[in-house]
Coordinates of C-alpha atoms in Angstrom, one line a residue:
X1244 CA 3.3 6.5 76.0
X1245 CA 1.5 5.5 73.0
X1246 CA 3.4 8.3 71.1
X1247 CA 6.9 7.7 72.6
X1248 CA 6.3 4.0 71.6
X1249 CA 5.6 5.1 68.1
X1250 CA 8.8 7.6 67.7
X1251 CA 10.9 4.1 69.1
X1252 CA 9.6 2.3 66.4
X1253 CA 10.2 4.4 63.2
X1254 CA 13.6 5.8 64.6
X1255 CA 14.9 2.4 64.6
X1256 CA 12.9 2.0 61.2
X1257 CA 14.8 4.7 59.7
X1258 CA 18.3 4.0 61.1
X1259 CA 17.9 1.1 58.1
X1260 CA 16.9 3.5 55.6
X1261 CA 18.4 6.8 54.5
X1262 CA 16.6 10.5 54.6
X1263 CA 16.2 12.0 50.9
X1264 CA 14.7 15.3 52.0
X1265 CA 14.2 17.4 55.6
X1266 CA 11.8 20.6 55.5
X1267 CA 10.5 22.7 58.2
X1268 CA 7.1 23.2 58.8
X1269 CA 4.0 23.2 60.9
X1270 CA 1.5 20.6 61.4
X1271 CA -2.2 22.1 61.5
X1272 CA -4.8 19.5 62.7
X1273 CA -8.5 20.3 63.4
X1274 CA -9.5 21.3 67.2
X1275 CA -5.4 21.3 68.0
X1276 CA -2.7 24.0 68.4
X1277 CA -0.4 24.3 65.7
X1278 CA 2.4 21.8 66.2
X1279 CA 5.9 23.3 64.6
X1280 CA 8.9 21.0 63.5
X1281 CA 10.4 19.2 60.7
X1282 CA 9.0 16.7 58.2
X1283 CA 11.4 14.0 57.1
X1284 CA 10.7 12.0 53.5
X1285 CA 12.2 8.5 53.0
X1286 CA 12.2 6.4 50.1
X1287 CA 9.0 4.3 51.2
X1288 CA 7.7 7.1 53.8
X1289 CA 7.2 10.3 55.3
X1290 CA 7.0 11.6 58.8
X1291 CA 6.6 15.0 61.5
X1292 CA 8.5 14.9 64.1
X1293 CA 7.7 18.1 66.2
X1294 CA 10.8 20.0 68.0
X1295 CA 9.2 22.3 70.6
X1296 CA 11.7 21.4 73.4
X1297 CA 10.1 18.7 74.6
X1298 CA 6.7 20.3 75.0
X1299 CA 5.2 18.8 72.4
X1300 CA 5.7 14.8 71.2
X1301 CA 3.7 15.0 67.9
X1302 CA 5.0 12.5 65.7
X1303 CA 2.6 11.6 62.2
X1304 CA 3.6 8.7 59.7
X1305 CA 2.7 8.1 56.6
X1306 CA 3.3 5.4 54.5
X1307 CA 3.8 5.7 50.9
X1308 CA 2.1 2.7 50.0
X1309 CA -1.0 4.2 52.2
X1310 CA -0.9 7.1 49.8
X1311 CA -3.6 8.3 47.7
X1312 CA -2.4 11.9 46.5
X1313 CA -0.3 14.5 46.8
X1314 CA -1.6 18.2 46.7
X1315 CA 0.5 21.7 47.3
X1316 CA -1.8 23.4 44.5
X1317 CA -1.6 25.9 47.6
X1318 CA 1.1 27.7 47.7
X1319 CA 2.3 27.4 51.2
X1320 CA 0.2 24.5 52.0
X1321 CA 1.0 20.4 51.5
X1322 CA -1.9 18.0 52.0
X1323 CA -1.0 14.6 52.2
X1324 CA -4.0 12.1 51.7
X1325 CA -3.2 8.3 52.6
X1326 CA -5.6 5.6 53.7
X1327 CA -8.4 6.2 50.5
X1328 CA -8.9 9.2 51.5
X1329 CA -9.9 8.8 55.0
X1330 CA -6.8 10.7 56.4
X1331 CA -4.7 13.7 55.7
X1332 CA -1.9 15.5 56.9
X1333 CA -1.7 19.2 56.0
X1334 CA 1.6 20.9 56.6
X1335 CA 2.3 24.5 56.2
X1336 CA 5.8 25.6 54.5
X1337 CA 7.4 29.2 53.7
X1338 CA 7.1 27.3 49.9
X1339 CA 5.8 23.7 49.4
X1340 CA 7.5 23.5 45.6
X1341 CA 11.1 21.9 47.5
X1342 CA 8.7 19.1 49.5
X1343 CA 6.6 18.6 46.7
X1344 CA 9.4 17.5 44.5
X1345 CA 11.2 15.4 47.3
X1346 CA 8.0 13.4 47.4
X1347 CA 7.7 13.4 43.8
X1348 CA 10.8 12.2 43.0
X1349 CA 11.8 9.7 46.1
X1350 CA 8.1 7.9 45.9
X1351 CA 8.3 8.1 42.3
X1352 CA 4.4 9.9 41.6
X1353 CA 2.9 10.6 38.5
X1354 CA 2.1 14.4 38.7
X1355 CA -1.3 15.5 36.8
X1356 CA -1.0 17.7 33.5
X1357 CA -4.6 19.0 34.1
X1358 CA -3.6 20.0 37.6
X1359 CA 0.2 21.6 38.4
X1360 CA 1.4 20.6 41.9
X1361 CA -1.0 17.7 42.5
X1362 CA 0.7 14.1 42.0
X1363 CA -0.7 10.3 42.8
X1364 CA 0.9 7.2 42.9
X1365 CA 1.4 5.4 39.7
X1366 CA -0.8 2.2 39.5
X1367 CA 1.7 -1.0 39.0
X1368 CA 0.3 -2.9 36.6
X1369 CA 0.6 -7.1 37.0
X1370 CA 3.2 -8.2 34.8
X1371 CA 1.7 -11.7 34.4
X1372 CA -1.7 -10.8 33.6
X1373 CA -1.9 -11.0 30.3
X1374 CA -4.2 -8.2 28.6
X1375 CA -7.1 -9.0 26.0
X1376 CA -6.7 -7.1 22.6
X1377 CA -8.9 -9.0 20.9
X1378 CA -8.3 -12.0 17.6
X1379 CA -7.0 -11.4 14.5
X1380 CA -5.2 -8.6 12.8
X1381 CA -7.3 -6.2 15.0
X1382 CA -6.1 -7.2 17.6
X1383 CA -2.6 -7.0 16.3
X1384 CA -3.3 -3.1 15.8
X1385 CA -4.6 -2.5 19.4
X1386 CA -1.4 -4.3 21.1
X1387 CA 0.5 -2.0 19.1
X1388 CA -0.9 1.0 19.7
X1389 CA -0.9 0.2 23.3
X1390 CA 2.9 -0.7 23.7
X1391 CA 3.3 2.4 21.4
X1392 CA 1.7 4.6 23.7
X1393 CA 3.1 2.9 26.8
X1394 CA 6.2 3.7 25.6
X1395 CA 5.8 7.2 25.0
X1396 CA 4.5 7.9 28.2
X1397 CA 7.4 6.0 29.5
X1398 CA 9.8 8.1 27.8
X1399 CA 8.3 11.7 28.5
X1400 CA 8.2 11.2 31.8
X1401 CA 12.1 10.3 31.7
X1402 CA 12.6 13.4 29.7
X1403 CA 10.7 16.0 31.9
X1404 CA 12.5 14.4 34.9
X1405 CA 16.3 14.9 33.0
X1406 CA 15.5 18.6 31.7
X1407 CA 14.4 19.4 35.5
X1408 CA 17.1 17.8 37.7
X1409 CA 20.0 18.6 34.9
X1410 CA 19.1 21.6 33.4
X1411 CA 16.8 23.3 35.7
X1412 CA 14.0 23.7 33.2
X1413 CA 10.2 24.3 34.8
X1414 CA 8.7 21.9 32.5
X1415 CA 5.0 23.0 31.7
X1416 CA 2.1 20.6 31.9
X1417 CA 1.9 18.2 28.6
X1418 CA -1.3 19.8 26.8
X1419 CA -4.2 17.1 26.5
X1420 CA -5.0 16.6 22.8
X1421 CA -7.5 14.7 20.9
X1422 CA -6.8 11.4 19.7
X1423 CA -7.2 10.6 16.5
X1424 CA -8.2 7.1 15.1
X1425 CA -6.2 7.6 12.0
X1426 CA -7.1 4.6 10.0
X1427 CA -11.1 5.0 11.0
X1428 CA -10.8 8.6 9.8
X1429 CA -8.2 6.7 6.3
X1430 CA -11.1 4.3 6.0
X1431 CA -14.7 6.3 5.9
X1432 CA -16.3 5.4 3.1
X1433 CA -19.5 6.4 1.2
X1434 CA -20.7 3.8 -0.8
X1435 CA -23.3 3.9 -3.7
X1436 CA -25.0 0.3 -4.8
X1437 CA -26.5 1.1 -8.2
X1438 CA -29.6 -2.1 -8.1
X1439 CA -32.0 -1.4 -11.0
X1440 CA -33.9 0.8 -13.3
X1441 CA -37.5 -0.3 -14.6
X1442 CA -39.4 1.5 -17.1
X1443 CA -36.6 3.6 -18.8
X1444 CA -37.4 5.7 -22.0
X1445 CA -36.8 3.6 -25.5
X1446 CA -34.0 5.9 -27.5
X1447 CA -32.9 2.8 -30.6
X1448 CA -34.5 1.2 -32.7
X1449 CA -36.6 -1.8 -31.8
X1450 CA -38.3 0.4 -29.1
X1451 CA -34.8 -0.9 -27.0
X1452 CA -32.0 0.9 -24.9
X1453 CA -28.5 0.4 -24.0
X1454 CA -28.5 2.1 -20.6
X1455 CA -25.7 3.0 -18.1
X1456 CA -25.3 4.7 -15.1
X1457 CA -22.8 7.7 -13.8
X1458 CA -22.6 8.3 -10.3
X1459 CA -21.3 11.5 -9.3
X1460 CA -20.2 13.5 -6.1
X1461 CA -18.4 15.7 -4.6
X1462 CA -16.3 16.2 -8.3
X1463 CA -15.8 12.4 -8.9
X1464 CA -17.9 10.2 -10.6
X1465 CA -17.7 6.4 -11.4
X1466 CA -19.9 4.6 -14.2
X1467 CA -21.4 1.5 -14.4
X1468 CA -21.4 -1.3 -17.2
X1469 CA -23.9 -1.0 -20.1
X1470 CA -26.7 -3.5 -20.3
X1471 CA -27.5 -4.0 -23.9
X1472 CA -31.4 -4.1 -25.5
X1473 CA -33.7 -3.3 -22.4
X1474 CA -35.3 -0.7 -20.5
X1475 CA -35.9 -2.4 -17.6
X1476 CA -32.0 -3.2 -16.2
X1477 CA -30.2 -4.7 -13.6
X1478 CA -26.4 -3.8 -12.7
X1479 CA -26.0 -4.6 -9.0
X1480 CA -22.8 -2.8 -9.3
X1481 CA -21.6 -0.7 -6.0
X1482 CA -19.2 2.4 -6.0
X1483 CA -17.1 3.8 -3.2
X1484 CA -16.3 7.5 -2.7
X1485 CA -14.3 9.1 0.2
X1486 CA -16.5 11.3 2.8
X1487 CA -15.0 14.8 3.7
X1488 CA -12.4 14.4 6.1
X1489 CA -13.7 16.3 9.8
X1490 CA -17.3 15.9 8.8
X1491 CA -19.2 14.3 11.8
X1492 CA -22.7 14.3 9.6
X1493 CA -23.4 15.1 5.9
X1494 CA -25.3 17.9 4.5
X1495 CA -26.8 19.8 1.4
X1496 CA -23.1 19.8 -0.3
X1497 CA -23.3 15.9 0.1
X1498 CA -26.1 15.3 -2.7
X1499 CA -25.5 11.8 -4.8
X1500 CA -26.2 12.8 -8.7
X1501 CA -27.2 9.8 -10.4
X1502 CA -27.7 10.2 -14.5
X1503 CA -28.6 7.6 -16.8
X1504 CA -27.8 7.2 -20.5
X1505 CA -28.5 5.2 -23.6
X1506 CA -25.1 3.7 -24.9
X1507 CA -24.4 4.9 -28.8
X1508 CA -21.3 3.0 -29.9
X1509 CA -19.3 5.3 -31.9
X1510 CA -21.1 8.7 -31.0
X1511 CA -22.6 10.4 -28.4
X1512 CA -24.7 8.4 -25.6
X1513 CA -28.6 9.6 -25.5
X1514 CA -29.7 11.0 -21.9
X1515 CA -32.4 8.7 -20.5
X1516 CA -32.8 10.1 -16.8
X1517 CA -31.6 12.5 -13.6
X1518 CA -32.0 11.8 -10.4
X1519 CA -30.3 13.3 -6.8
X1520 CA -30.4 11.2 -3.7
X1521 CA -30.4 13.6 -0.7
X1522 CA -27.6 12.6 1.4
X1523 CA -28.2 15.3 4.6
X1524 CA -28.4 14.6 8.1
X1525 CA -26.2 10.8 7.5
X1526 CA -23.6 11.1 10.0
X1527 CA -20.2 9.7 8.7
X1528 CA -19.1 8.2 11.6
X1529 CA -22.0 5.3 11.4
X1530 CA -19.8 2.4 10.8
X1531 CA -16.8 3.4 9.9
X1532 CA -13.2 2.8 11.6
X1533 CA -15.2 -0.6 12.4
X1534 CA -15.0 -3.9 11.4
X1535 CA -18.5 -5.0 9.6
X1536 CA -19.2 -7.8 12.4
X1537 CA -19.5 -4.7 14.7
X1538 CA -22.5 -2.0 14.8
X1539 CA -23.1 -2.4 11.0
X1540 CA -24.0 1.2 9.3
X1541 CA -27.5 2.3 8.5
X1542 CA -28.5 1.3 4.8
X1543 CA -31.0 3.4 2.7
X1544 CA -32.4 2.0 -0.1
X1545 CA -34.9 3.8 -2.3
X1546 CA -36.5 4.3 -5.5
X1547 CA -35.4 7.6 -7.5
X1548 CA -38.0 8.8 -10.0
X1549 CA -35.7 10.0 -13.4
X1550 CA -36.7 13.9 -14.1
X1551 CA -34.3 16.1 -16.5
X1552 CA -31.5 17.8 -16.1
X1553 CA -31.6 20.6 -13.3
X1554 CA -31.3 23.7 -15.5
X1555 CA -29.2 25.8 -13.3
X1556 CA -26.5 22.7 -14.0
X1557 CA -23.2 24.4 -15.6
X1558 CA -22.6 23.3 -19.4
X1559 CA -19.2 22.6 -18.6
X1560 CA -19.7 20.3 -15.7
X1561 CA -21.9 17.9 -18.0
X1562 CA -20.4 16.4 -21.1
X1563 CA -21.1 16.9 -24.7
X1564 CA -23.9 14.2 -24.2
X1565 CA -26.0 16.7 -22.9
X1566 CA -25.8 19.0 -25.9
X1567 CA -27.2 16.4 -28.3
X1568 CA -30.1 16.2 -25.9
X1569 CA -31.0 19.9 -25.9
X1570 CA -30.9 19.8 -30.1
X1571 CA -33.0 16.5 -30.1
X1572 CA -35.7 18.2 -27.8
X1573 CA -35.3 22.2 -29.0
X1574 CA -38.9 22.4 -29.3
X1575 CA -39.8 21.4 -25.9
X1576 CA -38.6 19.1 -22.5
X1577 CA -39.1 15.8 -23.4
X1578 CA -41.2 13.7 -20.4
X1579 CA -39.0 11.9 -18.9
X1580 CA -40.2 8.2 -17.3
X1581 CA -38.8 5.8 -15.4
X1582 CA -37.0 4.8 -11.7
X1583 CA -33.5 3.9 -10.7
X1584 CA -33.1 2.0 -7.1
X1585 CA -30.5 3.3 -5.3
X1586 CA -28.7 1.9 -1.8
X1587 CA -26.3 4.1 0.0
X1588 CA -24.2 3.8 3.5
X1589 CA -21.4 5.3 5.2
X1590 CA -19.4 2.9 6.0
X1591 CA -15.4 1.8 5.8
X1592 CA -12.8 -0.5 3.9
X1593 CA -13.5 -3.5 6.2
X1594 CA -17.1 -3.6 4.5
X1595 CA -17.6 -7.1 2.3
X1596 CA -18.6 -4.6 -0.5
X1597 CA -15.2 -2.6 -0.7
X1598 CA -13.5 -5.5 -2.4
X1599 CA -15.7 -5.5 -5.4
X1600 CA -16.7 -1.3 -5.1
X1601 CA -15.6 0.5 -8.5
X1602 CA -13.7 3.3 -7.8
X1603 CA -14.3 6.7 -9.0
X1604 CA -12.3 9.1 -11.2
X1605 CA -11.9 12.8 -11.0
X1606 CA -14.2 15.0 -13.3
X1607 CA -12.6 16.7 -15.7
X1608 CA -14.7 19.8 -17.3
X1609 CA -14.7 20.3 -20.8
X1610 CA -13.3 23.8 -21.1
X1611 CA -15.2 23.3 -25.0
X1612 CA -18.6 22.4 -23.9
X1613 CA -20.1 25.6 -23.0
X1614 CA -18.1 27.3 -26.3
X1615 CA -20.0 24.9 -28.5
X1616 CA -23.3 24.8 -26.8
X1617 CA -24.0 28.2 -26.7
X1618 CA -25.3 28.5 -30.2
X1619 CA -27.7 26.3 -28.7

């Protein structure tokens, strides 16, 4: 009675509503003989309705709100889940790929790219909650992106379903790639704070220097102002250079060359002092693509002691500079004194020192240098 009660009921139900799809098939429940008929999708549900001549009254509903997926990875099986999970009806079809899409397309699913044949409902979003993207001009840039990538979803959905229905095409799944925070990847940063030098070696007259700094890496270099008549200096000056794009740490390739000189107005500047600051093991990703108020980077400051040149370092990478340094000291390396304190952090353009950071130049070799040194 309970059954016949329930076949009443959603008959008169579905005289109101129309039938999108009608498949044969056989009902396969746990502990019961299999029950063969007909299942019968609607617009807001689905139901069995077994035809065995009257012997058999089985009748299962499912509602698609009660829905929680929709699986025929099987090929000639159709699980419908409803009611979180708790209950499933599993139907057996010569080929569940005509039921599938019925579903699919009268319920309106979102089928899976990670998993063909194997859709869910699509979650409904409330249109007057209002959705928190943060202050400011960040939070400009996350409201776009989101309605950007709303909107693409949106429209490749719309696509797949026009190229099936119209054209016939078996659209494959849409392949999962990466995404890419382009502006935190644009906006990486090494930066290079050039504090102070004590002790430096006297090269004019007045037992005085006029020393400078060049900062070099990766094939640019940036140099600092000259501070005129002391050994003991003070710049404060920061540079900023771009880290290698794909790079999630630094390594031995990474290597800051700082190299201090002895300003000579009108002839080549006197070499004070070399020193390499060991960049390895500083991931690039520590800060950057953030703003500065959020998980600000890791900064290493540190005293450098001066030493001379390396003397595996090409002629032509170095300028001329270098040359008068090798005929003032032929008859032996001069000893070198003095410290440079250098900060460095990976960090991004949002950093307070980016505003004022000098910005490097491209080092050109002098294709004469090793020509005219080699006398020497």
């Amino acid at each position: 009675p309970a059954r016949l009660s329930l076949l009443a009921t959603v008959t008169m139900v579905r005289k109101q509503e129309s039938e999108v799809g009608k498949f044969e098939c056989v009902l396969a429940e746990s502990g019961k003989a299999p029950s063969v008929g007909k299942l019968h999708v609607y617009k807001t549900s689905a139901v069995f309705k077994a035809e065995m001549f009257g012997l058999d009254n089985t009748t299962v509903s499912v509602k698609r709100r009660d829905l929680t997926h929709l699986d025929a990875t099987q090929s000639l099986k159709l699980s419908v889940v409803y009611k979180d999970g708790k209950k499933k009806l599993d139907l057996q079809f010569a080929s569940t790929k005509a039921p599938f899409r019925c579903i699919v397309d009268a319920w309106k699913l979102a089928e899976s790219d990670a998993k063909p044949m194997f859709a869910v409902p699509v979650q409904k979003e409330d249109k007057h909650a209002k959705k928190d993207y943060g202050k400011g001009v960040e939070g400009i840039i996350n409201m776009v992106k989101d309605k950007a990538l709303t909107s693409y979803e949106s429209a490749n959905e719309k696509l797949k379903k026009v190229m099936r229905l119209k054209a016939g095409a078996k659209i494959p799944p849409t392949p999962k790639l990466p995404l890419i925070e382009c502006e935190a990847v644009v906006s990486k940063c090494l930066f290079v704070k050039v504090h102070r030098a004590e002790n430096l070696l006297a090269m004019d007259a007045g037992n005085t220097s006029d020393p400078f700094v060049v900062v070099r890496y990766r094939g640019l270099e940036a140099t600092s102002s000259t501070m005129p008549k002391t050994l003991n200096p003070e710049w404060n000056e920061v540079f900023h250079f771009r880290t290698p794009p794909g790079k999630v740490e630094l390594d031995d390739d990474d290597k800051v060359e700082i190299v201090v000189y002895d300003r000579d107005f009108g002839g080549l500047n006197d070499f004070i002092g070399y020193a390499k600051v060991d960049m390895e093991g500083v991931r690039v990703d520590e800060g950057a693509g953030r703003p500065p108020y959020v998980n600000k980077p890791r900064k290493i400051r540190q005293w450098h002691d001066l030493e001379p040149l390396p003397k595996n370092q090409k002629a032509d990478f170095f300028d001329m500079n270098h040359m008068k340094e090798k005929l003032m000291f032929w008859e032996g390396e001069r000893g070198i004194t003095g410290r440079v304190f250098i900060e460095t952090w990976v960090g991004n353009r949002h950093d307070d020192e980016f505003r004022v950071a000098g910005v490097p130049t491209l080092k050109v070799p002098e294709p004469e240098a090793e020509r005219r040194g080699a006398p020497y």
